[in-house]
Short mmCIF file of C-alpha atoms in Angstrom, two decimals:
data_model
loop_
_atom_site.label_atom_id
_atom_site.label_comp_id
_atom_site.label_asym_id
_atom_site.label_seq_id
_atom_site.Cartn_x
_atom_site.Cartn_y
_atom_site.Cartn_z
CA UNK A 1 45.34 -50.99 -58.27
CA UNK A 2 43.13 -53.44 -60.62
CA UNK A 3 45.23 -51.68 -63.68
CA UNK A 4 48.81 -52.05 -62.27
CA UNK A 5 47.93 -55.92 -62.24
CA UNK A 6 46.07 -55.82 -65.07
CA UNK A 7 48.93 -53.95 -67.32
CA UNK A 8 51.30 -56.90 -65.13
CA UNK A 9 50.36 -59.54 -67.07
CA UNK A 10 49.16 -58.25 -70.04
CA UNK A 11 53.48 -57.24 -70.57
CA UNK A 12 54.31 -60.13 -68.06
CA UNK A 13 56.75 -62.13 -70.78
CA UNK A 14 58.43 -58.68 -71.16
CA UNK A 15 58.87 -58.21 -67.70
CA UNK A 16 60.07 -61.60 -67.38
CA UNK A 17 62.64 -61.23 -70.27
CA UNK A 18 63.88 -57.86 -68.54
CA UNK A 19 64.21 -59.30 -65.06
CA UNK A 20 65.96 -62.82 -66.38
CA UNK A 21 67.97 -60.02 -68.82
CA UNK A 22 68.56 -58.20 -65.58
CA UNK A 23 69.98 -61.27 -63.44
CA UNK A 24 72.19 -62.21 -66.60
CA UNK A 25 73.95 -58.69 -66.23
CA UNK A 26 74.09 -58.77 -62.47
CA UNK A 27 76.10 -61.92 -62.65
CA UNK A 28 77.93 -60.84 -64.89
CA UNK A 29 79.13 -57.79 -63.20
CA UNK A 30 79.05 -59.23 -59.85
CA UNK A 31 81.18 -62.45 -60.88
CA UNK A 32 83.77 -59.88 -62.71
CA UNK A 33 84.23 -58.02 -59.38
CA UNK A 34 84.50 -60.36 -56.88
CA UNK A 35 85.29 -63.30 -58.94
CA UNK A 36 83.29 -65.44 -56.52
CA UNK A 37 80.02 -64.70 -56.58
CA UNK A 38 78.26 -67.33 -58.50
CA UNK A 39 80.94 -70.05 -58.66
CA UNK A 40 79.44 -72.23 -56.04
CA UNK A 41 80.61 -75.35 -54.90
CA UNK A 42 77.87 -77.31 -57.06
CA UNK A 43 78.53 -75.92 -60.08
CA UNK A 44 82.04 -76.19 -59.66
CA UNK A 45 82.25 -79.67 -58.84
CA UNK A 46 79.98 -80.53 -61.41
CA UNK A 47 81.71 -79.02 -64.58
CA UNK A 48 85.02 -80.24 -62.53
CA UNK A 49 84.06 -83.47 -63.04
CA UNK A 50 83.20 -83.30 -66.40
CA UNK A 51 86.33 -81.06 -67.27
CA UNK A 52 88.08 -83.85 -65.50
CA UNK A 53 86.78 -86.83 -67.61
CA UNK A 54 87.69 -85.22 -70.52
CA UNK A 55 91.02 -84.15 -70.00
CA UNK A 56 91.81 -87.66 -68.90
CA UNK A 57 91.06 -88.66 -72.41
CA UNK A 58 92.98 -85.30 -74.29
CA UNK A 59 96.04 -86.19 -71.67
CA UNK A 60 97.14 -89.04 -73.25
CA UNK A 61 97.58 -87.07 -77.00
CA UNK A 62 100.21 -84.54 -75.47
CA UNK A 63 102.00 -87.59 -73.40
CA UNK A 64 105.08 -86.67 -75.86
CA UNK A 65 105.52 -83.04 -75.52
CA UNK A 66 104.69 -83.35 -71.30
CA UNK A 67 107.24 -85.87 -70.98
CA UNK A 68 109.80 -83.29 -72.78
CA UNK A 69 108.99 -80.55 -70.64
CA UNK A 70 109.17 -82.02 -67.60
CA UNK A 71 112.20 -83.84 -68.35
CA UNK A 72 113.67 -80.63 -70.01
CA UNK A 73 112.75 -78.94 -66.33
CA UNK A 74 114.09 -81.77 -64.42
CA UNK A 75 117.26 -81.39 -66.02
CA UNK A 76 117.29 -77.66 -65.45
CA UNK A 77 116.89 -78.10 -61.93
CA UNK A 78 120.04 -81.15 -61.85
CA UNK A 79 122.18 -78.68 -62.96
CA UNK A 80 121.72 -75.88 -60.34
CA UNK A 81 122.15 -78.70 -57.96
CA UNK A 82 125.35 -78.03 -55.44
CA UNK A 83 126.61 -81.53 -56.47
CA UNK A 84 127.18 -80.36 -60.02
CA UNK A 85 129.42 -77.85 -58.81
CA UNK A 86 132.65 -77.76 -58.18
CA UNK A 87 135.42 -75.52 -56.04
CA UNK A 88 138.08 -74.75 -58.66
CA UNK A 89 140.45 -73.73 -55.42
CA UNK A 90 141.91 -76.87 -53.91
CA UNK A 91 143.92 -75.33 -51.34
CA UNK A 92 140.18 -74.28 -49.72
CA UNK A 93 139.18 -76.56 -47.16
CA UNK A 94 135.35 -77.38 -46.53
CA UNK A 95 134.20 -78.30 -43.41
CA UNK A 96 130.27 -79.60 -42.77
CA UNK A 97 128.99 -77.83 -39.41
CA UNK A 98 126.65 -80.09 -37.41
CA UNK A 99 124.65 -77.18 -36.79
CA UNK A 100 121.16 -78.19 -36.93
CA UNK A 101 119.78 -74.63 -37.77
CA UNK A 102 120.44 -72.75 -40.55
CA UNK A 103 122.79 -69.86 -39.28
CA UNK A 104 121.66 -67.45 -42.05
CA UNK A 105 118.42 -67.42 -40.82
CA UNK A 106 116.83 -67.89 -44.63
CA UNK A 107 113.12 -68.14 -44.70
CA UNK A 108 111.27 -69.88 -47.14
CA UNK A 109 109.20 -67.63 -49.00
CA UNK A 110 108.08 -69.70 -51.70
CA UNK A 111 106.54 -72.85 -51.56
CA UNK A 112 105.55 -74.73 -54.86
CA UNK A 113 102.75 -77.47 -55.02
CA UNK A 114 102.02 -79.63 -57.83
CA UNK A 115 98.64 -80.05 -59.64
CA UNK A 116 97.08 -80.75 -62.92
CA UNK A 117 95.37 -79.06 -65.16
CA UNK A 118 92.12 -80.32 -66.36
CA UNK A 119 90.24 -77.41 -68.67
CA UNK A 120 91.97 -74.92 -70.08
CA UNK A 121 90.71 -72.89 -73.07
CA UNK A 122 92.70 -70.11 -75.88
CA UNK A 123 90.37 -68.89 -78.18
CA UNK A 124 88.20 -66.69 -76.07
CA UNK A 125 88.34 -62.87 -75.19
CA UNK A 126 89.00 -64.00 -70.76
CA UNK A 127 90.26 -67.11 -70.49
CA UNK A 128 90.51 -69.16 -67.87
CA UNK A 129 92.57 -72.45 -66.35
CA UNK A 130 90.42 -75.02 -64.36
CA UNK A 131 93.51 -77.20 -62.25
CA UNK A 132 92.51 -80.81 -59.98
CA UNK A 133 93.66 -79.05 -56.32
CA UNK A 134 91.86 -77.36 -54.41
CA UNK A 135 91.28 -75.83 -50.81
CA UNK A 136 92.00 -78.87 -49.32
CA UNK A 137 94.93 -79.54 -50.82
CA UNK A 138 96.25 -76.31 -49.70
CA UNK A 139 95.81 -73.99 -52.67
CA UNK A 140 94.79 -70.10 -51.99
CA UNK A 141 93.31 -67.37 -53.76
CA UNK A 142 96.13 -65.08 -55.32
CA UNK A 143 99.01 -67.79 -55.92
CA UNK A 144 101.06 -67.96 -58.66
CA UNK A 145 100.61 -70.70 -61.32
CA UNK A 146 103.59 -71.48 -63.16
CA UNK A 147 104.32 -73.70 -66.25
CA UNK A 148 107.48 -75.81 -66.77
CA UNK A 149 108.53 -73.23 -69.27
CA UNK A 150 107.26 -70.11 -67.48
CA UNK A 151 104.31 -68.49 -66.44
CA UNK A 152 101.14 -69.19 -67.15
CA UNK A 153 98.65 -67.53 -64.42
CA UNK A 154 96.94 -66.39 -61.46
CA UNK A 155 94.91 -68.53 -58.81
CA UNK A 156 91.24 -65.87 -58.59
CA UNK A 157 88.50 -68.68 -57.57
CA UNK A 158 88.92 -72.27 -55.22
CA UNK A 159 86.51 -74.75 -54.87
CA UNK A 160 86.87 -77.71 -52.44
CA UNK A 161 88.73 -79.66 -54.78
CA UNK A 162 89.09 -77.81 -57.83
CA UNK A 163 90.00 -74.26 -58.41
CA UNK A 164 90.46 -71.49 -61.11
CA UNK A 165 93.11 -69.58 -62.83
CA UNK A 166 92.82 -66.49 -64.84
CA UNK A 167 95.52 -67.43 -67.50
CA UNK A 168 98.01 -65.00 -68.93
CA UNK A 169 96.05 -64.95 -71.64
CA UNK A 170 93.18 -62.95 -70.26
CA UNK A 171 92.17 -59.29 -70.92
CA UNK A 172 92.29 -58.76 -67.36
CA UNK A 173 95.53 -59.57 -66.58
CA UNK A 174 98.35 -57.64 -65.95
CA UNK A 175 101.39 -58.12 -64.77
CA UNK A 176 104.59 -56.42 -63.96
CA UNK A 177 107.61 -57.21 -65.74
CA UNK A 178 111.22 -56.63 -66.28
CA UNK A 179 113.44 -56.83 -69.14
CA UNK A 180 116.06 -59.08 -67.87
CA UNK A 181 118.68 -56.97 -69.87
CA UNK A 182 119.11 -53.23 -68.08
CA UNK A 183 116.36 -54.35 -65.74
CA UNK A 184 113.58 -52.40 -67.62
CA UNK A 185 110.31 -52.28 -65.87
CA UNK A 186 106.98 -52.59 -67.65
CA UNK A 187 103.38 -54.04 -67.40
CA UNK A 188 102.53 -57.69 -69.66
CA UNK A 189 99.06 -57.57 -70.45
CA UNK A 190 97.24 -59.34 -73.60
CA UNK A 191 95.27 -57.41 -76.22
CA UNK A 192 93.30 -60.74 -77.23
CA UNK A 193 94.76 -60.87 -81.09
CA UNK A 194 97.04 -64.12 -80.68
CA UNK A 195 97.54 -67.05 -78.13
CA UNK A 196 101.14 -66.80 -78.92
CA UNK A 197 101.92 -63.36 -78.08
CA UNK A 198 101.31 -60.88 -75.39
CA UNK A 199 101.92 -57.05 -75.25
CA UNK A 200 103.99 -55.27 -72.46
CA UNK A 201 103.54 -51.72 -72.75
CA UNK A 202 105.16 -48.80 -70.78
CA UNK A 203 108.47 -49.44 -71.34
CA UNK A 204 110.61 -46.37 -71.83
CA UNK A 205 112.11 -45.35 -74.69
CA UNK A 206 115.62 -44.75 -72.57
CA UNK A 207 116.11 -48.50 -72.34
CA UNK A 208 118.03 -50.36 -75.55
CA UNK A 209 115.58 -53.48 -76.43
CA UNK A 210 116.66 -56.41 -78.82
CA UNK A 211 114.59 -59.15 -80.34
CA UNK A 212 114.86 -62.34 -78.59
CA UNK A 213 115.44 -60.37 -74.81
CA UNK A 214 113.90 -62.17 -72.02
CA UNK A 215 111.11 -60.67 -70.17
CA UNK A 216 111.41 -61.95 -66.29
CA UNK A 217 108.32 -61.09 -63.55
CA UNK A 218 109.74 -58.26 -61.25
CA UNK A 219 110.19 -58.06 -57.59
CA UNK A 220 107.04 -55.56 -57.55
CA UNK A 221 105.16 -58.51 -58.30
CA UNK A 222 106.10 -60.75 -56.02
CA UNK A 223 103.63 -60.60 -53.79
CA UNK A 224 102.34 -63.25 -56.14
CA UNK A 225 104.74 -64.21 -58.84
CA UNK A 226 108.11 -65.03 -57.63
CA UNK A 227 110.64 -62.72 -59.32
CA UNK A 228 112.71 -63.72 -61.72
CA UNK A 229 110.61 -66.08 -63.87
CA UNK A 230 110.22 -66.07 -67.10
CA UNK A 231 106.99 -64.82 -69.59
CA UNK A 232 108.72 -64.79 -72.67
CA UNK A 233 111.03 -62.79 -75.30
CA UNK A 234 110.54 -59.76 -77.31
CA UNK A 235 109.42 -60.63 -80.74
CA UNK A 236 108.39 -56.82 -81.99
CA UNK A 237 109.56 -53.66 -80.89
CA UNK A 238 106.90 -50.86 -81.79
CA UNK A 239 106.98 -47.32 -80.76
CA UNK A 240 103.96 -46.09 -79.24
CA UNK A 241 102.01 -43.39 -81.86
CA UNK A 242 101.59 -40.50 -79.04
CA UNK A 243 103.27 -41.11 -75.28
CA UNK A 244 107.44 -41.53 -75.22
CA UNK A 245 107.46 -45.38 -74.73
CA UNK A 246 107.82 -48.86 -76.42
CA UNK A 247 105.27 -51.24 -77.01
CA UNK A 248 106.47 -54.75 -76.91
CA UNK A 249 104.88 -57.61 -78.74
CA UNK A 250 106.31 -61.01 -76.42
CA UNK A 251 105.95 -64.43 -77.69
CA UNK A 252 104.75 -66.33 -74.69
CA UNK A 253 107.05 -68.70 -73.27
CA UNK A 254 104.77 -71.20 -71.77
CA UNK A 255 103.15 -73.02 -74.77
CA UNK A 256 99.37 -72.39 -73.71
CA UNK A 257 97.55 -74.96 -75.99
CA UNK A 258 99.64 -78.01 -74.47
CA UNK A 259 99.40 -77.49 -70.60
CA UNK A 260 99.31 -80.69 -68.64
CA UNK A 261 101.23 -79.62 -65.18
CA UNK A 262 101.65 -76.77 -63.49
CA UNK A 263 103.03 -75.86 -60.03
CA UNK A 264 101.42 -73.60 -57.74
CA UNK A 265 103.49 -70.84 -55.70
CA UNK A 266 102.42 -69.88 -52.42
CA UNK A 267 103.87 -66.79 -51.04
CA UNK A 268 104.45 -67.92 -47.66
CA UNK A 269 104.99 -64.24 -46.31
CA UNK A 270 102.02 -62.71 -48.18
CA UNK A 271 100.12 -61.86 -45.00
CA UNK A 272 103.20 -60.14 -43.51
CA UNK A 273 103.74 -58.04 -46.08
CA UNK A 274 100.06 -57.33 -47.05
CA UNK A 275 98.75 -56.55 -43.10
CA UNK A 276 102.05 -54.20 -43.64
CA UNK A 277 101.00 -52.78 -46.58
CA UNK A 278 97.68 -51.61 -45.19
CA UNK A 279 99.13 -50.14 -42.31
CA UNK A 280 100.39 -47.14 -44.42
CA UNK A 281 98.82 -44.35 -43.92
CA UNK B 1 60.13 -90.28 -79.27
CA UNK B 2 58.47 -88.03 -77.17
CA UNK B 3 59.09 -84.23 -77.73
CA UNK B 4 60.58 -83.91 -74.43
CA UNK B 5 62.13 -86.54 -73.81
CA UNK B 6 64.03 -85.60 -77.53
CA UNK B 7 65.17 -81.68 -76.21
CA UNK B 8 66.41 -83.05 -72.78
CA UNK B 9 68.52 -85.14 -74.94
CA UNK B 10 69.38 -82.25 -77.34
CA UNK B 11 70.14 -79.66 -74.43
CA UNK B 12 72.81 -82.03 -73.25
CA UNK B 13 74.92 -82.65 -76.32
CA UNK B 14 74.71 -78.82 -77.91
CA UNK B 15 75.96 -78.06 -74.27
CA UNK B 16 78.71 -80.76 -74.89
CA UNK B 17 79.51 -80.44 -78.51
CA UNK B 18 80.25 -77.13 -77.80
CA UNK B 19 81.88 -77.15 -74.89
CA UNK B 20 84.18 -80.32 -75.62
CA UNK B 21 84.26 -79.65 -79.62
CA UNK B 22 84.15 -76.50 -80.68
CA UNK B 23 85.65 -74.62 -77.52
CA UNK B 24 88.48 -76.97 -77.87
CA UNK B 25 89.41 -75.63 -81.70
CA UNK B 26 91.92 -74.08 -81.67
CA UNK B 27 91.81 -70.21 -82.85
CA UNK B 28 92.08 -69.56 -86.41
CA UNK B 29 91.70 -65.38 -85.76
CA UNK B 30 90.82 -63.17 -82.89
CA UNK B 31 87.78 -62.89 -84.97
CA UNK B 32 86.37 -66.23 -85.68
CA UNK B 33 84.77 -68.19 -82.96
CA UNK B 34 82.86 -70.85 -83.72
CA UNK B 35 79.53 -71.25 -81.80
CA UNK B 36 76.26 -73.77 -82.03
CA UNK B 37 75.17 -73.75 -79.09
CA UNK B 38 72.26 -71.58 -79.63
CA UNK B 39 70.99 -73.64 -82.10
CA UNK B 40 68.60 -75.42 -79.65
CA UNK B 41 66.50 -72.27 -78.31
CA UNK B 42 66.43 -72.21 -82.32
CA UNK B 43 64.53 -75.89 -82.49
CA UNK B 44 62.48 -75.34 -79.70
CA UNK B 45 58.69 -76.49 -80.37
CA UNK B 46 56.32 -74.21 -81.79
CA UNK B 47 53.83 -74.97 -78.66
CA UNK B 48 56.05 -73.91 -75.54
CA UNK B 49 54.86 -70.81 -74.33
CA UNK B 50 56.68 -67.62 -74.39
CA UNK B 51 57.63 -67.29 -70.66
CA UNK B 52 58.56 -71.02 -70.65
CA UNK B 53 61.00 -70.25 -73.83
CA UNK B 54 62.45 -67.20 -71.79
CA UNK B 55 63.40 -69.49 -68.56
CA UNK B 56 65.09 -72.45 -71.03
CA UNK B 57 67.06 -70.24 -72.58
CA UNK B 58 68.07 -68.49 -69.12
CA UNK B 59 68.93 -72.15 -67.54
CA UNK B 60 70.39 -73.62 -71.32
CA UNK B 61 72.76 -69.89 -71.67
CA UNK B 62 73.77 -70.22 -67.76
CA UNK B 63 74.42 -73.80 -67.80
CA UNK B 64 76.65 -73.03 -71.21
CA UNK B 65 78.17 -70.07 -69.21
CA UNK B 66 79.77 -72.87 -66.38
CA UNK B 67 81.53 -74.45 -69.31
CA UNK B 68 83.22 -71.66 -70.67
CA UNK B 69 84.14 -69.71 -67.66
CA UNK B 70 82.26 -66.33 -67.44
CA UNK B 71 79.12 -66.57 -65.88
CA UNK B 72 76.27 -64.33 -67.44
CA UNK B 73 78.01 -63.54 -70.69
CA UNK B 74 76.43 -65.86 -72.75
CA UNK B 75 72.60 -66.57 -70.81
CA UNK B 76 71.97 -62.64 -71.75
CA UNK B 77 72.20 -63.27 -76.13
CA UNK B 78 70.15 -66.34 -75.18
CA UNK B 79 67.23 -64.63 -73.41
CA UNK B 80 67.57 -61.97 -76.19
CA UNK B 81 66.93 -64.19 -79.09
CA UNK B 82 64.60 -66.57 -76.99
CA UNK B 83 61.98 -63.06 -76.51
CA UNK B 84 62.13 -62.14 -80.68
CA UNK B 85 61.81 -65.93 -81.56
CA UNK B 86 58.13 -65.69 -81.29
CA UNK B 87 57.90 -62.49 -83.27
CA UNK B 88 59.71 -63.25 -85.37
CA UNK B 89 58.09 -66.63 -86.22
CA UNK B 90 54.91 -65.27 -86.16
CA UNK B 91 56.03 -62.54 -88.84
CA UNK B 92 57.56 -65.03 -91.09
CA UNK B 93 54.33 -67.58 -90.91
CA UNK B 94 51.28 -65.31 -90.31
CA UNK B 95 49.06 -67.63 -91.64
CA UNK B 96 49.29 -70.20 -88.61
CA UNK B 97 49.38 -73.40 -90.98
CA UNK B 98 52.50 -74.70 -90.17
CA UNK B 99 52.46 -74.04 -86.88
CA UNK B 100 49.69 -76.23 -86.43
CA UNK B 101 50.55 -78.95 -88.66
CA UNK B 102 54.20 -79.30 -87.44
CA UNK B 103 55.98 -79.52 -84.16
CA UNK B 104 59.29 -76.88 -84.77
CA UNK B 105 60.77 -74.83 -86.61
CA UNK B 106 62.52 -76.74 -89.41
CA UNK B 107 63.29 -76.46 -93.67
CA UNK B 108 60.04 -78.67 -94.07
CA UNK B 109 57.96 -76.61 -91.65
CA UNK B 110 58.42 -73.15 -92.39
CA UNK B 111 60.33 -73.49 -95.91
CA UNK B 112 63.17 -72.96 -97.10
CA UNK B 113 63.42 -69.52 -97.60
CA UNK B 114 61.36 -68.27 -94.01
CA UNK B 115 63.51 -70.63 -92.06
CA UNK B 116 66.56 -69.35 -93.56
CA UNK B 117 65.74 -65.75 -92.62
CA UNK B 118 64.61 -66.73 -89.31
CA UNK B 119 67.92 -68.37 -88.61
CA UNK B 120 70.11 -65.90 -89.74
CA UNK B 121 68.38 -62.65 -87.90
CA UNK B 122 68.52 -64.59 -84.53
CA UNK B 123 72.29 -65.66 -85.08
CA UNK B 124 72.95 -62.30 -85.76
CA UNK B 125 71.22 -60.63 -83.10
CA UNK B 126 72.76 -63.28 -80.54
CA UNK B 127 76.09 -62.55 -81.82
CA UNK B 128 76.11 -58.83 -82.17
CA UNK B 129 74.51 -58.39 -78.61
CA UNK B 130 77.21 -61.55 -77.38
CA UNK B 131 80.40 -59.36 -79.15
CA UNK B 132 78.56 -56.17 -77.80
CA UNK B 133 78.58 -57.51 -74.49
CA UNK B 134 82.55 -58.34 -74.69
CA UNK B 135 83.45 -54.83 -76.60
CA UNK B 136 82.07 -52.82 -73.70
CA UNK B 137 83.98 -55.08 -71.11
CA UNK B 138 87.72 -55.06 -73.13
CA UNK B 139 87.56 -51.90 -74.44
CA UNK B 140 89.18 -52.63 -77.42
CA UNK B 141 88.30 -50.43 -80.66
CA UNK B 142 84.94 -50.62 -82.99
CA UNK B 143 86.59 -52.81 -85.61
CA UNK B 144 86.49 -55.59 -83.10
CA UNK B 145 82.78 -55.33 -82.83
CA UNK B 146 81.90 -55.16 -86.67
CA UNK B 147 84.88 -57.69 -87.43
CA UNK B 148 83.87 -60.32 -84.61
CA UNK B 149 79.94 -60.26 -85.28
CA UNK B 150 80.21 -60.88 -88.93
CA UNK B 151 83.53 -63.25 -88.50
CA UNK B 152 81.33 -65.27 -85.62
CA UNK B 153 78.16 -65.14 -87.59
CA UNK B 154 79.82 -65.85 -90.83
CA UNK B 155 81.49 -69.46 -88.93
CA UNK B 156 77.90 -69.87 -86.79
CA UNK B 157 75.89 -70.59 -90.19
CA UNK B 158 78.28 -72.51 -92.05
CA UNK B 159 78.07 -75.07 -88.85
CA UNK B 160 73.74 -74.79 -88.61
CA UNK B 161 74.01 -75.59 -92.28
CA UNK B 162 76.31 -78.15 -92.03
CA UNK B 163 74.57 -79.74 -89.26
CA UNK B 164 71.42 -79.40 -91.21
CA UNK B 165 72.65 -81.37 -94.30
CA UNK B 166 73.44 -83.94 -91.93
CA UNK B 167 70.67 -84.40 -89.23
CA UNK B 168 67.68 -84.30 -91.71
CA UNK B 169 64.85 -83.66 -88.94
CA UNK B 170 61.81 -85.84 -89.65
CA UNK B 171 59.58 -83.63 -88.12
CA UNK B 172 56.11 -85.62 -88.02
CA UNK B 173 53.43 -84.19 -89.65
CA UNK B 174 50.99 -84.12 -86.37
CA UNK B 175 48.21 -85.34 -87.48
CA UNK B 176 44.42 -86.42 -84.86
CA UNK B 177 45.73 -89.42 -84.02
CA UNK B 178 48.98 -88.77 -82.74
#
């Protein structure tokens, strides 16, 4: 017994360095399972904070190109307004029902919030989006975070009053797409090389690809990403060197290194579809 | 100044300089990632013992690790080159003199050519075991590992010579009556 704690300390900065090595590794792993293991509410809030200060500060460099994508979005949005419209029949008559209810019984499904983002970071192998809201302003683990231009990531960690968003550009991510033209599925993932571009693979070779075709997120994914929106175009069209399908190189339509605002997407009917979804035998 | 007083002050700007500077560059390759953070478990004093070095750089690579997003990733290349530092310094400077004559590692203490080799094995070994670390989660091929160690480690001692150029370290010759 006297030599087990004599050989203890004799090694005892080598045990230490193993056990503090060991701790590194298990939050490591842990954090990249569950996403939620270390990020505490202290920590959090404290590099919140600081993230905060400073993007105050950056904010006011990329006033120029914010103000042109909102207003670009704005104007988007004017023109799918009904008022913008017109019936090109005038022998039509319209009549306003004073029904109170919607008689097509449309749900919302998707509800957008605002927020800002206050850290965001390219130039590493995972990165990650730190946005002001949090769980008291409503937002949820799994919604979509969308760009005025497109898409830009996925909700995986919320604080109080902060929470986290595992970009697009993350090797992690993944997320299924369509070509808008012919409706082409495939997965979007990134292969960390360049900020610009991302890589959707398993696209068959059946399908006729141009440069410069939209790539849209598909219904499959909508249990977070509403369908429909756009990631970006094809800039490359590669053939894979063994299986029977393309690889895709995408320029990214959000512009990653100038993100100011972003809107959240909750999928209102996620639990319905989800509890549903487990159901299955 | 008092010695620690001086690396309280110095773990809070590497952690900001790097997380507010040089995170914030934007990429010039996949390969090339500037980092300086670990330049302070570098410029630790001679006199802190070994397990005391081990739990700094633990708390200093973990408090790093908040910054940049994935916890763990960077406190385990920290540890690393915080358990070789003292081999390695007592390999380079067998004889003791320095080590009792001066308060950390700098040119002036160890000389030029001993502190250069000591800085550039533990930048290595911090990024190689750092890339490592990221090869075996991404899976991406061996190139990456080879190219992003010696891209990283190329950038990593252009900046610690840079930055020593321009803080020249007057590290006080300790004498009795200090």
């Amino acid at each position: 017994m006297r030599n087990i704690f004599v050989f203890i300390r004799r090694f005892f900065t080598f045990f230490l360095f193993l056990i503090l090595l060991g701790i590194s590794f298990a939050i490591l792993v842990k954090y990249n399972q569950t996403y939620r293991a270390v990020f505490d509410n202290t920590a959090g809030e404290l590099t919140g904070n600081f993230d905060k200060r400073y993007s105050d500060i950056e904010y006011y460099f990329h006033l120029t190109e914010t103000n042109k994508a909102l207003s670009d979005q704005n104007n988007h949005l004017l023109n799918l307004l009904g008022t913008s419209f017109d019936a090109p029949d005038s022998t039509k008559q319209y009549k306003i029902d004073s029904l109170s209810n919607d008689t097509l019984h449309k749900v919302r499904k998707y509800l957008y919030l605002p927020a800002k983002v206050v850290n965001n970071a390219v130039s590493n192998e995972f990165n990650y989006i730190t946005i002001y809201r949090g769980a008291r302003q409503g937002v949820k683990k799994d919604m979509a975070v969308v760009g005025p231009n497109g898409v830009v990531g996925k909700i995986i960690l919320v604080n109080d009053n902060y929470s986290r968003a595992m970009s697009l550009l993350n090797g992690k991510s993944k997320v299924n797409a369509l070509l808008k033209k012919g409706l082409v599925a495939g997965a979007v993932e990134w292969d960390g090389a360049d900020p610009q571009y991302l890589v959707m693979r398993k696209v068959t070779r059946s399908a006729t690809v141009q440069r410069g075709d939209s790539v849209i997120t598909s219904n499959i994914s909508g249990l977070s990403y509403p369908p429909g929106l756009l990631i970006g175009t094809v800039a490359q069209i590669k053939q894979e060197s063994a299986g029977g399908s393309y690889v895709l190189k995408i320029k990214t339509a959000t512009n990653f290194y100038t993100l100011q605002y972003v809107s959240l997407v909750e999928n209102v009917l996620r639990n319905e579809q989800e509890t549903l979804e487990d159901q299955t035998p | 100044m008092s010695n620690l007083l001086k690396n309280i002050i110095r773990f809070v700007l590497f952690i900001l300089v790097q997380a507010f500077v040089l995170n914030k560059v934007p990429p010039l390759h996949q390969f090339v990632k500037p980092y300086l953070y670990f330049l302070f478990i570098l410029w630790l004093p001679f006199n802190v013992s070994r397990s005391l070095l081990l739990l700094i750089a633990f708390v200093f690579g973990l408090m790093m690790d908040y910054f940049s997003g994935v916890p763990g990733l960077l406190a385990a290349p920290c540890v690393l080159i915080a358990y070789l530092r003292p081999f390695l310094i007592s390999i380079l400077l067998p004889q003791e003199a320095a080590e009792a004559s001066y308060s950390e590692p700098s040119i002036r203490s160890m000389g030029w050519a001993p502190y250069s080799v000591y800085v550039i094995i533990l930048t290595f070994v911090h990024h190689a075991f750092l890339v490592f670390i990221e090869w075996r989660m991404n899976f991406s091929g061996f190139v990456f590992f080879i190219g992003k160690t010696a891209g990283c480690t190329a950038v990593s001692l252009l900046l610690i010579f840079i930055t020593e150029l321009l803080f020249n370290r007057k590290t006080k010759f300790r004498t009795n009556a200090a």
